[in-house]
Amino acid sequence: MADGDVSSVDVIVEEAAAVQADRFVEVNYDDAIPNNVDLSSDRQLLRALESWHPGYLEWWQEMGPDGFQDFEVYLRTAVGVDPAGWAKFGYVKMPEYRWGILLAPKQEGRTIPCGKHKGEPAWQEVPAEYRALLRRLIVVQADTEPASVEQQRHLGRTAPSLYDMRNLFQVNVEEGRHLWAMVYLLVKYFGRDGRDEAQALLERRSGHQDNPRILGAFNEATPDWLSFFMFTYFTDRDGKMQLAALAESGFDPLSRSCRFMLTEEAHHLFVGETGVGRTIEATCTAMNKAGITDPYDVAAIRALGVLDLPMLQRKANFHMAVTRDLFGSEISGNAAAAFSAGLKGRFNEAKLTGDDHQLEDATYTVTRVVDGEFVNEEVPALRAINSRLLDDYIDDCQGGIDRWNKIIEKAGIDFRITQPHKGFNRRIGEFAGQRITPAGEIVTDEEWAETADLYLPSTEDLVFLNSLMQPSHEAGAYATWIAPPRMGINQQPVDYEYVKIA
Ligand code: BYC
């Protein structure tokens, strides 16, 4: 693997690699739009993408990383889809990054893995009866990619090191590439309305009052680096789950796009997990050095220039709740329709055993609130597709949290980061409108108002967090609140000049 430090974090890379191992497809970098889809042979498509390209570059200049467009950044660029060497590293100015269209290799004989059409050959063209539903799924996925770049655009200025700054920009350019991946599908397969959707993707803006991004979490601000790390751990993990579900699509071009996107996604999750982990490490080390054993001795801990663990928990609570909303309503007719149509599977659909992948008669247990009490209800599995993906996501989140707790435990500090109850602070789905504490108690609005500062970041927390966001922009220097990484990117040292600022 090109990015040596990624592999331990997420098995998804290995899965993606296994899927791709069957064939190597060369990427053509001579074309203005690098691709492995033989773009030059489809003049009409090429023209449509070429006419979208300048608008994309304008969007990148206007909404991409603010203040760093002219600096050279040590970035990886996808040069193929062969798992043994899919990326190369080198200095690039971000606007000159080669955003390309890369699909994982076609698997001959692939069939639709789920729903009414299970076992039929995967579609190479859009099935007419599902056109609108499929377009909606692709547009929603596409919209998150530029949204996250917009959310993160000011973070370069307060980067805690050049290493972290480079990781931020790597994530940003790859989200840009993921936008290209989805725009390719819209423009190639959806004609005029696909082109209109592609244009609209460059016009919506994260947090904009009149023309916001589609999903809630992508309109929240990412104003500081802890938010960025939490976002890349928790929200990019929604990306992993949704991409994995779309990789099971019976519409083969979508499946192949998502399979390759998952390869890049692993690094984003790595950035999040290790970013939070290094923050915890700096806190624990400073506490031990100062002889502070009580993690709730907040004033003394903050005086050391590090983030206290209870506040980290509150930040994690916020990000987990907002991200869980991205799974949509636990019980959803839209999700049932997408599954039955074979457009979107469950996590690891093709590998799941124990049911018929059609789920006409199956049920799934969904927790709901009825008359102020939690009840577990058996609901038709088809309508509970979102609920199941959310449950799989919550399980998937736990690995990194366990590794964060190991750092705390190793330092001898009595504290554990935990996941809040599924219904905590939700705005979408079964628990929307309820007041549910992280421990899973349903409380009144008054009780909630009295205790909310214990569960969610307070204004005071955010002011303190913001005060720590001072740039540390010299090679090898790291802000006090974050420990240096164990190793650098692509075997480079941790004091490498990852961004040439001078
Ligand atoms: N905010 O039946 P419902 C990523 C809408 S992240 C606002 O409840 P459904 C990334 C919904 O659109 C992965 N609106 O849900 C991460 C629908 O509206 P319409 C992104 C919401 O449709 C980090 C209505 O409510 N990919 O890649 O079953 C950095 C009723 O819908 C929200 C995808 O999400 C919300 N949170 O499921 C960069 C995959 N939730 O259509 C990138 C594609 C729901 O009636 N999308 N609504 O106007 C989907 O699979 C589904 O659209 C959803 C919603 C899972 C999002």
PDB file of C-alpha atoms in Angstrom, residues 297-426:
ATOM      1  CA  ASP A 297      -9.837  19.081  37.355  1.00  0.00           C
ATOM      2  CA  VAL A 298     -10.637  21.088  34.249  1.00  0.00           C
ATOM      3  CA  ALA A 299      -9.139  24.467  35.157  1.00  0.00           C
ATOM      4  CA  ALA A 300      -5.763  22.921  36.007  1.00  0.00           C
ATOM      5  CA  ILE A 301      -5.760  20.791  32.871  1.00  0.00           C
ATOM      6  CA  ARG A 302      -6.685  23.662  30.568  1.00  0.00           C
ATOM      7  CA  ALA A 303      -3.939  25.768  32.141  1.00  0.00           C
ATOM      8  CA  LEU A 304      -1.489  23.240  30.638  1.00  0.00           C
ATOM      9  CA  GLY A 305      -2.642  24.194  27.137  1.00  0.00           C
ATOM     10  CA  VAL A 306      -4.382  20.882  26.438  1.00  0.00           C
ATOM     11  CA  LEU A 307      -7.999  19.776  26.049  1.00  0.00           C
ATOM     12  CA  ASP A 308      -9.675  18.098  29.006  1.00  0.00           C
ATOM     13  CA  LEU A 309     -11.152  14.651  28.417  1.00  0.00           C
ATOM     14  CA  PRO A 310     -14.735  15.515  29.532  1.00  0.00           C
ATOM     15  CA  MET A 311     -14.828  18.184  26.849  1.00  0.00           C
ATOM     16  CA  LEU A 312     -13.544  15.694  24.271  1.00  0.00           C
ATOM     17  CA  GLN A 313     -16.434  13.458  25.252  1.00  0.00           C
ATOM     18  CA  ARG A 314     -18.906  16.330  24.766  1.00  0.00           C
ATOM     19  CA  LYS A 315     -17.459  17.106  21.348  1.00  0.00           C
ATOM     20  CA  ALA A 316     -17.672  13.432  20.407  1.00  0.00           C
ATOM     21  CA  ASN A 317     -21.310  13.354  21.592  1.00  0.00           C
ATOM     22  CA  PHE A 318     -22.164  16.266  19.328  1.00  0.00           C
ATOM     23  CA  HIS A 319     -20.527  14.752  16.244  1.00  0.00           C
ATOM     24  CA  MET A 320     -21.950  11.294  16.829  1.00  0.00           C
ATOM     25  CA  ALA A 321     -25.521  12.618  17.112  1.00  0.00           C
ATOM     26  CA  VAL A 322     -25.300  14.853  14.058  1.00  0.00           C
ATOM     27  CA  THR A 323     -23.758  12.041  12.036  1.00  0.00           C
ATOM     28  CA  ARG A 324     -26.345   9.453  13.107  1.00  0.00           C
ATOM     29  CA  ASP A 325     -28.966  11.785  11.613  1.00  0.00           C
ATOM     30  CA  LEU A 326     -27.273  11.281   8.234  1.00  0.00           C
ATOM     31  CA  PHE A 327     -28.690   7.781   8.069  1.00  0.00           C
ATOM     32  CA  GLY A 328     -32.183   9.253   7.574  1.00  0.00           C
ATOM     33  CA  SER A 329     -35.272   7.940   9.347  1.00  0.00           C
ATOM     34  CA  GLU A 330     -34.745   4.550  10.921  1.00  0.00           C
ATOM     35  CA  ILE A 331     -37.967   3.412   9.284  1.00  0.00           C
ATOM     36  CA  SER A 332     -37.966   4.670   5.718  1.00  0.00           C
ATOM     37  CA  GLY A 333     -39.995   4.019   2.609  1.00  0.00           C
ATOM     38  CA  ASN A 334     -37.268   5.641   0.490  1.00  0.00           C
ATOM     39  CA  ALA A 335     -34.678   3.203   1.809  1.00  0.00           C
ATOM     40  CA  ALA A 336     -37.021   0.256   1.239  1.00  0.00           C
ATOM     41  CA  ALA A 337     -37.570   1.394  -2.348  1.00  0.00           C
ATOM     42  CA  ALA A 338     -33.832   1.782  -3.012  1.00  0.00           C
ATOM     43  CA  PHE A 339     -33.079  -1.668  -1.583  1.00  0.00           C
ATOM     44  CA  SER A 340     -35.938  -3.429  -3.378  1.00  0.00           C
ATOM     45  CA  ALA A 341     -34.935  -1.800  -6.636  1.00  0.00           C
ATOM     46  CA  GLY A 342     -31.386  -3.092  -6.115  1.00  0.00           C
ATOM     47  CA  LEU A 343     -29.934   0.436  -6.197  1.00  0.00           C
ATOM     48  CA  LYS A 344     -28.421   0.403  -2.701  1.00  0.00           C
ATOM     49  CA  GLY A 345     -27.575  -2.618  -0.570  1.00  0.00           C
ATOM     50  CA  ARG A 346     -26.834  -3.116   3.076  1.00  0.00           C
ATOM     51  CA  PHE A 347     -23.278  -2.910   4.452  1.00  0.00           C
ATOM     52  CA  ASN A 348     -21.371  -5.850   2.910  1.00  0.00           C
ATOM     53  CA  GLU A 349     -24.575  -7.027   1.187  1.00  0.00           C
ATOM     54  CA  ALA A 350     -22.972  -9.573  -1.116  1.00  0.00           C
ATOM     55  CA  LYS A 351     -21.120 -11.181   1.797  1.00  0.00           C
ATOM     56  CA  LEU A 352     -24.065 -11.330   4.193  1.00  0.00           C
ATOM     57  CA  THR A 353     -25.358 -14.797   4.921  1.00  0.00           C
ATOM     58  CA  GLY A 354     -28.500 -15.872   6.694  1.00  0.00           C
ATOM     59  CA  ASP A 355     -31.222 -14.262   4.577  1.00  0.00           C
ATOM     60  CA  ASP A 356     -32.448 -14.162   0.989  1.00  0.00           C
ATOM     61  CA  HIS A 357     -31.217 -10.575   0.221  1.00  0.00           C
ATOM     62  CA  GLN A 358     -34.783  -9.716  -0.756  1.00  0.00           C
ATOM     63  CA  LEU A 359     -36.221  -9.383   2.741  1.00  0.00           C
ATOM     64  CA  GLU A 360     -39.864  -9.567   1.653  1.00  0.00           C
ATOM     65  CA  ASP A 361     -40.803 -11.532   4.768  1.00  0.00           C
ATOM     66  CA  ALA A 362     -37.966 -10.630   7.140  1.00  0.00           C
ATOM     67  CA  THR A 363     -38.209  -8.347  10.166  1.00  0.00           C
ATOM     68  CA  TYR A 364     -35.662  -6.192  12.009  1.00  0.00           C
ATOM     69  CA  THR A 365     -35.773  -4.879  15.572  1.00  0.00           C
ATOM     70  CA  VAL A 366     -36.018  -1.097  15.766  1.00  0.00           C
ATOM     71  CA  THR A 367     -35.998   0.892  19.007  1.00  0.00           C
ATOM     72  CA  ARG A 368     -38.755   3.499  19.139  1.00  0.00           C
ATOM     73  CA  VAL A 369     -40.256   5.774  21.746  1.00  0.00           C
ATOM     74  CA  VAL A 370     -43.890   4.993  22.484  1.00  0.00           C
ATOM     75  CA  ASP A 371     -45.768   6.902  25.211  1.00  0.00           C
ATOM     76  CA  GLY A 372     -42.507   8.186  26.662  1.00  0.00           C
ATOM     77  CA  GLU A 373     -40.890   4.729  26.895  1.00  0.00           C
ATOM     78  CA  PHE A 374     -38.393   2.873  24.726  1.00  0.00           C
ATOM     79  CA  VAL A 375     -39.851  -0.164  23.000  1.00  0.00           C
ATOM     80  CA  ASN A 376     -38.144  -2.632  20.700  1.00  0.00           C
ATOM     81  CA  GLU A 377     -40.432  -3.318  17.764  1.00  0.00           C
ATOM     82  CA  GLU A 378     -40.135  -5.905  15.032  1.00  0.00           C
ATOM     83  CA  VAL A 379     -40.702  -4.015  11.800  1.00  0.00           C
ATOM     84  CA  PRO A 380     -40.510  -5.228   8.188  1.00  0.00           C
ATOM     85  CA  ALA A 381     -36.770  -5.460   7.435  1.00  0.00           C
ATOM     86  CA  LEU A 382     -37.222  -3.650   4.148  1.00  0.00           C
ATOM     87  CA  ARG A 383     -38.475  -0.549   5.915  1.00  0.00           C
ATOM     88  CA  ALA A 384     -35.673  -0.803   8.492  1.00  0.00           C
ATOM     89  CA  ILE A 385     -32.744  -0.640   6.054  1.00  0.00           C
ATOM     90  CA  ASN A 386     -31.581   2.729   7.402  1.00  0.00           C
ATOM     91  CA  SER A 387     -31.896   1.477  10.970  1.00  0.00           C
ATOM     92  CA  ARG A 388     -29.712  -1.497  10.213  1.00  0.00           C
ATOM     93  CA  LEU A 389     -27.046   0.603   8.498  1.00  0.00           C
ATOM     94  CA  LEU A 390     -27.059   2.935  11.490  1.00  0.00           C
ATOM     95  CA  ASP A 391     -26.580  -0.029  13.836  1.00  0.00           C
ATOM     96  CA  ASP A 392     -23.700  -1.267  11.682  1.00  0.00           C
ATOM     97  CA  TYR A 393     -22.224   2.248  11.766  1.00  0.00           C
ATOM     98  CA  ILE A 394     -22.442   2.444  15.550  1.00  0.00           C
ATOM     99  CA  ASP A 395     -20.587  -0.890  15.790  1.00  0.00           C
ATOM    100  CA  ASP A 396     -18.000   0.355  13.307  1.00  0.00           C
ATOM    101  CA  CYS A 397     -17.346   3.487  15.381  1.00  0.00           C
ATOM    102  CA  GLN A 398     -16.368   1.482  18.430  1.00  0.00           C
ATOM    103  CA  GLY A 399     -12.936   0.250  17.261  1.00  0.00           C
ATOM    104  CA  GLY A 400     -11.303   3.668  17.255  1.00  0.00           C
ATOM    105  CA  ILE A 401     -13.009   4.642  20.513  1.00  0.00           C
ATOM    106  CA  ASP A 402     -11.530   1.525  22.133  1.00  0.00           C
ATOM    107  CA  ARG A 403      -8.098   2.543  20.860  1.00  0.00           C
ATOM    108  CA  TRP A 404      -8.560   6.064  22.294  1.00  0.00           C
ATOM    109  CA  ASN A 405      -9.482   4.506  25.630  1.00  0.00           C
ATOM    110  CA  LYS A 406      -6.330   2.378  25.559  1.00  0.00           C
ATOM    111  CA  ILE A 407      -4.256   5.568  25.381  1.00  0.00           C
ATOM    112  CA  ILE A 408      -6.079   6.916  28.451  1.00  0.00           C
ATOM    113  CA  GLU A 409      -5.801   3.620  30.302  1.00  0.00           C
ATOM    114  CA  LYS A 410      -2.096   3.309  29.539  1.00  0.00           C
ATOM    115  CA  ALA A 411      -1.577   6.761  31.040  1.00  0.00           C
ATOM    116  CA  GLY A 412      -3.284   5.528  34.240  1.00  0.00           C
ATOM    117  CA  ILE A 413      -6.130   8.053  34.033  1.00  0.00           C
ATOM    118  CA  ASP A 414      -9.582   7.011  35.178  1.00  0.00           C
ATOM    119  CA  PHE A 415     -11.755   8.045  32.222  1.00  0.00           C
ATOM    120  CA  ARG A 416     -13.439   6.367  29.283  1.00  0.00           C
ATOM    121  CA  ILE A 417     -14.871   7.820  26.086  1.00  0.00           C
ATOM    122  CA  THR A 418     -18.244   6.213  25.379  1.00  0.00           C
ATOM    123  CA  GLN A 419     -20.882   6.349  22.684  1.00  0.00           C
ATOM    124  CA  PRO A 420     -24.089   8.069  23.771  1.00  0.00           C
ATOM    125  CA  HIS A 421     -27.445   6.327  23.495  1.00  0.00           C
ATOM    126  CA  LYS A 422     -28.663   6.065  19.910  1.00  0.00           C
ATOM    127  CA  GLY A 423     -31.473   8.533  20.612  1.00  0.00           C
ATOM    128  CA  PHE A 424     -29.257  11.258  22.118  1.00  0.00           C
ATOM    129  CA  ASN A 425     -29.774  14.708  20.587  1.00  0.00           C
ATOM    130  CA  ARG A 426     -31.337  13.484  17.357  1.00  0.00           C
TER     131      ARG A 426
END
